[in-house]
Amino acid sequence: MSAWFAQHRAALAAALRRLWLAPFNTLLSLLVIGIALTLPGFGYVLLDSLRDLGRSASSVQQISLFMHIDASKKDVGEIENRLRQASDGKWRFVPKEEALKRMQKSEGMAEIVASLPRNPLPDAFIIEPTNSEPETLEILRREISGWPKVAHVQLDSAWIKRFDAFLRLGKLAQWMLAGIFGAGLVAVTFNTIRLQVMAQAAEIDVARMIGATDAFIRRPFYYFGALQGGLGGLLAALLVFGALRLLAGPVAELASLYGGNFSLRLPAPGEVLGLVGLGAVLGWLGAQLSVSLSLRKFD
Amino acid sequence: MIVASNLCKRYPGGFEAVRDVSFQISAGQMTLITGHSGAGKTTLVKLLATIERPTVGSLVVNGQNLAAIRRSAIPYVRRNFGLVFQDQKLLFDRSALDNVLLPLEIVGLPRREAVRRAQAALDKVGLLAREKALPIALSGGEQQRLAIARAVVNRPTILLADEPTGNLDSESAAQILGIFSAFNQVGVTVVVATHDQSWVERYHPNVLRLDHGRLI
């Protein structure tokens, strides 16, 4: 067991020495790997932030009920009665006068509203059902549509569905991007290790002659690939962290201008570790492929 | 003990470097493989060191038939041999000590113990004072002594050398001869391929004389 540890420690030391002795090459490789992992890493955190936004928005799904423009107070009363019986959630009546006042307050709308000969807006109800399952909401929407003097019923979760579809698309694109850049990382490591094997041909030849096993010869290259990939992953995490820190302020400001409180979250420690681990695994894979092919000529 | 029976080595293209060679070397014996250039000395050393595999015949070393061992077992067999080459095959980017440490790293000896043994091996060949020197800073004779230190550091039962004095002046060659003899006297089986007749005159060893791949 101590021999096993000694060999692994020696292999790790050899890999660190190789990284240290070629600082320029190491830096360039880390930059390439870091940038390759930054894009999918950034995409992941960004989409996750947007998914949080979708989740918080979907918790207040609403149905907007618009009355006919000629609906009377009695008609409105009838709807209120039906809502009391039909819905277990909250609902709120928005009189046409209140709607017009709100419209007037909207930027650039005051003059337009003032120029109108009469109020074109109908009375409305905003309904927030307790059960926000899409199927339940759809059934409720259809039922309400059949009530007297109801002109239009709008299920306000449609945008959430579209937003969710957009997120799914974004997630797919992110995984495709991760796959492409992951393959790039494997290729970078493959080439670096291939050059190292060529440069150390004499050492490998001598080591084999004096009793080195394949595992002994391969091990430092595996450690090198994993270390390079892992450090590249760490660099990517730092780049993602930096980019999100820079963007967080302007994004929050933009969101507040639209009346929201959306903010970008920074990567969690587990996600940083995940990025480092992913880099290490891909680096190891590149080393494995490269060493297997490069060492054939020594057989 | 080394027992070769009807050993043949034919290379792709049909050239037969070793033809129907049979011999026996007892444990602790010093044996010279002699012959003119191209006689098959180097090929025979490579067969003994499992660097080459015989085409025909058997080669039994310490009870193990090297002609029939699995590829994965070869590294472990090689650890029983100390190998010295005419061109030394040193690692020129590593210090003398690090060169000698390599076989011990391969077997996974803990660093402290490995350094102690490597320094002892360097001391035996008179190079302890130069342990930090790179091989390029050593003379030809010193480089060959360094190669011997690397060959013996794992305490092999058999020391194999291919023309170890081929590139050396007479004084350095005599030093190398003395070192091989000293290892032989403590029980190490020494097999040396050489065309240097001074070995025969000085140590009266067992001699395997090759001519065109055949033992004569």
mmCIF file of C-alpha atoms in Angstrom, chain B residues 17-172:
data_model
loop_
_atom_site.group_PDB
_atom_site.id
_atom_site.type_symbol
_atom_site.label_atom_id
_atom_site.label_comp_id
_atom_site.label_asym_id
_atom_site.label_seq_id
_atom_site.Cartn_x
_atom_site.Cartn_y
_atom_site.Cartn_z
ATOM 1 C CA ALA B 17 20.592 -12.462 -35.621
ATOM 2 C CA VAL B 18 20.774 -15.456 -33.261
ATOM 3 C CA ARG B 19 20.683 -19.047 -34.573
ATOM 4 C CA ASP B 20 20.098 -22.160 -32.534
ATOM 5 C CA VAL B 21 22.026 -20.987 -29.482
ATOM 6 C CA SER B 22 22.088 -23.124 -26.331
ATOM 7 C CA PHE B 23 24.032 -22.343 -23.156
ATOM 8 C CA GLN B 24 23.841 -22.357 -19.395
ATOM 9 C CA ILE B 25 25.028 -19.712 -16.932
ATOM 10 C CA SER B 26 25.180 -20.560 -13.256
ATOM 11 C CA ALA B 27 24.133 -18.136 -10.549
ATOM 12 C CA GLY B 28 26.975 -15.852 -9.485
ATOM 13 C CA GLN B 29 29.013 -16.591 -12.611
ATOM 14 C CA MET B 30 30.674 -13.934 -14.741
ATOM 15 C CA THR B 31 30.032 -14.562 -18.434
ATOM 16 C CA LEU B 32 31.272 -12.697 -21.469
ATOM 17 C CA ILE B 33 29.493 -12.754 -24.804
ATOM 18 C CA THR B 34 32.126 -12.044 -27.412
ATOM 19 C CA GLY B 35 32.324 -11.927 -31.165
ATOM 20 C CA HIS B 36 32.912 -9.553 -34.024
ATOM 21 C CA SER B 37 30.561 -6.715 -34.849
ATOM 22 C CA GLY B 38 27.221 -8.103 -36.042
ATOM 23 C CA ALA B 39 27.815 -11.501 -34.442
ATOM 24 C CA GLY B 40 24.570 -11.238 -32.438
ATOM 25 C CA LYS B 41 25.940 -10.127 -29.027
ATOM 26 C CA THR B 42 23.527 -7.221 -28.597
ATOM 27 C CA THR B 43 20.564 -9.314 -29.739
ATOM 28 C CA LEU B 44 21.427 -11.994 -27.180
ATOM 29 C CA VAL B 45 21.607 -9.368 -24.406
ATOM 30 C CA LYS B 46 18.261 -7.961 -25.555
ATOM 31 C CA LEU B 47 16.749 -11.456 -25.485
ATOM 32 C CA LEU B 48 18.024 -11.932 -21.926
ATOM 33 C CA ALA B 49 16.654 -8.517 -20.909
ATOM 34 C CA THR B 50 13.233 -9.293 -22.529
ATOM 35 C CA ILE B 51 13.674 -6.273 -24.807
ATOM 36 C CA GLU B 52 13.336 -8.777 -27.676
ATOM 37 C CA ARG B 53 11.347 -12.006 -27.714
ATOM 38 C CA PRO B 54 12.893 -15.188 -29.195
ATOM 39 C CA THR B 55 11.425 -16.473 -32.447
ATOM 40 C CA VAL B 56 12.190 -20.061 -31.525
ATOM 41 C CA GLY B 57 13.577 -21.820 -28.457
ATOM 42 C CA SER B 58 13.370 -21.249 -24.753
ATOM 43 C CA LEU B 59 15.218 -18.958 -22.390
ATOM 44 C CA VAL B 60 14.741 -19.823 -18.742
ATOM 45 C CA VAL B 61 15.937 -17.300 -16.159
ATOM 46 C CA ASN B 62 15.580 -18.182 -12.468
ATOM 47 C CA GLY B 63 13.008 -20.829 -13.408
ATOM 48 C CA GLN B 64 10.899 -18.570 -15.640
ATOM 49 C CA ASN B 65 10.721 -19.107 -19.406
ATOM 50 C CA LEU B 66 11.125 -15.624 -20.865
ATOM 51 C CA ALA B 67 10.001 -16.871 -24.289
ATOM 52 C CA ALA B 68 6.540 -17.630 -22.970
ATOM 53 C CA ILE B 69 5.764 -14.882 -20.458
ATOM 54 C CA ARG B 70 2.831 -12.541 -20.892
ATOM 55 C CA ARG B 71 3.510 -8.974 -22.048
ATOM 56 C CA SER B 72 2.135 -7.579 -18.792
ATOM 57 C CA ALA B 73 4.672 -9.631 -16.800
ATOM 58 C CA ILE B 74 7.716 -8.269 -18.659
ATOM 59 C CA PRO B 75 8.218 -5.138 -16.481
ATOM 60 C CA TYR B 76 8.368 -7.312 -13.356
ATOM 61 C CA VAL B 77 10.893 -9.668 -15.003
ATOM 62 C CA ARG B 78 13.070 -6.731 -16.030
ATOM 63 C CA ARG B 79 13.296 -5.588 -12.425
ATOM 64 C CA ASN B 80 15.412 -8.689 -11.743
ATOM 65 C CA PHE B 81 18.011 -7.410 -14.202
ATOM 66 C CA GLY B 82 20.414 -4.516 -13.994
ATOM 67 C CA LEU B 83 20.897 -3.180 -17.506
ATOM 68 C CA VAL B 84 23.923 -1.224 -18.714
ATOM 69 C CA PHE B 85 24.154 -0.019 -22.309
ATOM 70 C CA GLN B 86 27.038 1.279 -24.362
ATOM 71 C CA ASP B 87 25.196 4.610 -24.790
ATOM 72 C CA GLN B 88 24.179 4.586 -21.085
ATOM 73 C CA LYS B 89 20.619 5.785 -21.783
ATOM 74 C CA LEU B 90 20.773 8.369 -19.011
ATOM 75 C CA LEU B 91 18.184 11.106 -18.540
ATOM 76 C CA PHE B 92 20.070 14.307 -19.222
ATOM 77 C CA ASP B 93 17.517 16.624 -17.630
ATOM 78 C CA ARG B 94 17.814 14.856 -14.272
ATOM 79 C CA SER B 95 20.645 14.935 -11.746
ATOM 80 C CA ALA B 96 22.863 11.895 -11.167
ATOM 81 C CA LEU B 97 20.878 11.122 -8.013
ATOM 82 C CA ASP B 98 17.530 11.399 -9.810
ATOM 83 C CA ASN B 99 18.767 9.055 -12.549
ATOM 84 C CA VAL B 100 19.619 6.451 -9.938
ATOM 85 C CA LEU B 101 16.323 7.046 -8.134
ATOM 86 C CA LEU B 102 14.258 6.130 -11.225
ATOM 87 C CA PRO B 103 14.268 2.314 -10.743
ATOM 88 C CA LEU B 104 13.314 2.818 -7.089
ATOM 89 C CA GLU B 105 10.440 5.141 -8.040
ATOM 90 C CA ILE B 106 9.254 2.429 -10.416
ATOM 91 C CA VAL B 107 9.009 -0.120 -7.602
ATOM 92 C CA GLY B 108 7.428 2.487 -5.326
ATOM 93 C CA LEU B 109 10.053 2.664 -2.609
ATOM 94 C CA PRO B 110 9.351 5.480 -0.123
ATOM 95 C CA ARG B 111 11.352 8.590 -1.003
ATOM 96 C CA ARG B 112 13.605 8.641 2.063
ATOM 97 C CA GLU B 113 14.610 4.995 1.722
ATOM 98 C CA ALA B 114 15.037 5.424 -2.041
ATOM 99 C CA VAL B 115 17.406 8.372 -1.602
ATOM 100 C CA ARG B 116 19.449 6.423 0.963
ATOM 101 C CA ARG B 117 19.808 3.469 -1.402
ATOM 102 C CA ALA B 118 20.542 5.645 -4.434
ATOM 103 C CA GLN B 119 23.291 7.446 -2.539
ATOM 104 C CA ALA B 120 24.750 4.084 -1.480
ATOM 105 C CA ALA B 121 24.763 2.955 -5.133
ATOM 106 C CA LEU B 122 26.455 6.195 -6.196
ATOM 107 C CA ASP B 123 29.010 5.684 -3.430
ATOM 108 C CA LYS B 124 29.804 2.178 -4.728
ATOM 109 C CA VAL B 125 30.723 3.562 -8.149
ATOM 110 C CA GLY B 126 32.571 6.567 -6.691
ATOM 111 C CA LEU B 127 30.054 9.231 -7.718
ATOM 112 C CA LEU B 128 28.458 10.255 -4.422
ATOM 113 C CA ALA B 129 30.255 13.607 -4.503
ATOM 114 C CA ARG B 130 28.638 14.291 -7.898
ATOM 115 C CA GLU B 131 25.076 13.324 -6.999
ATOM 116 C CA LYS B 132 23.685 16.740 -7.920
ATOM 117 C CA ALA B 133 25.533 16.971 -11.235
ATOM 118 C CA LEU B 134 23.650 16.607 -14.478
ATOM 119 C CA PRO B 135 24.935 13.737 -16.679
ATOM 120 C CA ILE B 136 26.140 16.247 -19.288
ATOM 121 C CA ALA B 137 28.650 17.525 -16.713
ATOM 122 C CA LEU B 138 30.122 14.028 -16.208
ATOM 123 C CA SER B 139 32.910 12.413 -18.230
ATOM 124 C CA GLY B 140 32.227 9.336 -20.382
ATOM 125 C CA GLY B 141 33.591 7.027 -17.687
ATOM 126 C CA GLU B 142 31.540 8.764 -14.999
ATOM 127 C CA GLN B 143 28.415 8.497 -17.130
ATOM 128 C CA GLN B 144 28.999 4.770 -17.514
ATOM 129 C CA ARG B 145 29.526 4.422 -13.748
ATOM 130 C CA LEU B 146 26.303 6.346 -13.211
ATOM 131 C CA ALA B 147 24.520 3.892 -15.536
ATOM 132 C CA ILE B 148 25.959 1.020 -13.450
ATOM 133 C CA ALA B 149 24.742 2.674 -10.233
ATOM 134 C CA ARG B 150 21.246 2.888 -11.757
ATOM 135 C CA ALA B 151 21.496 -0.756 -12.839
ATOM 136 C CA VAL B 152 22.455 -2.072 -9.397
ATOM 137 C CA VAL B 153 20.361 0.172 -7.138
ATOM 138 C CA ASN B 154 17.446 -2.296 -7.213
ATOM 139 C CA ARG B 155 19.805 -5.076 -6.087
ATOM 140 C CA PRO B 156 19.314 -7.215 -9.213
ATOM 141 C CA THR B 157 20.323 -10.860 -9.285
ATOM 142 C CA ILE B 158 21.673 -10.492 -12.831
ATOM 143 C CA LEU B 159 23.674 -7.607 -14.240
ATOM 144 C CA LEU B 160 23.496 -7.396 -18.045
ATOM 145 C CA ALA B 161 25.756 -5.061 -19.996
ATOM 146 C CA ASP B 162 26.153 -4.394 -23.698
ATOM 147 C CA GLU B 163 29.600 -3.061 -24.628
ATOM 148 C CA PRO B 164 29.896 -1.052 -21.393
ATOM 149 C CA THR B 165 33.474 -0.012 -22.172
ATOM 150 C CA GLY B 166 33.011 0.493 -25.897
ATOM 151 C CA ASN B 167 33.320 4.283 -25.813
ATOM 152 C CA LEU B 168 35.809 4.595 -22.958
ATOM 153 C CA ASP B 169 39.569 5.092 -22.677
ATOM 154 C CA SER B 170 41.624 2.267 -21.142
ATOM 155 C CA GLU B 171 41.721 3.842 -17.678
ATOM 156 C CA SER B 172 37.949 4.328 -17.492
#
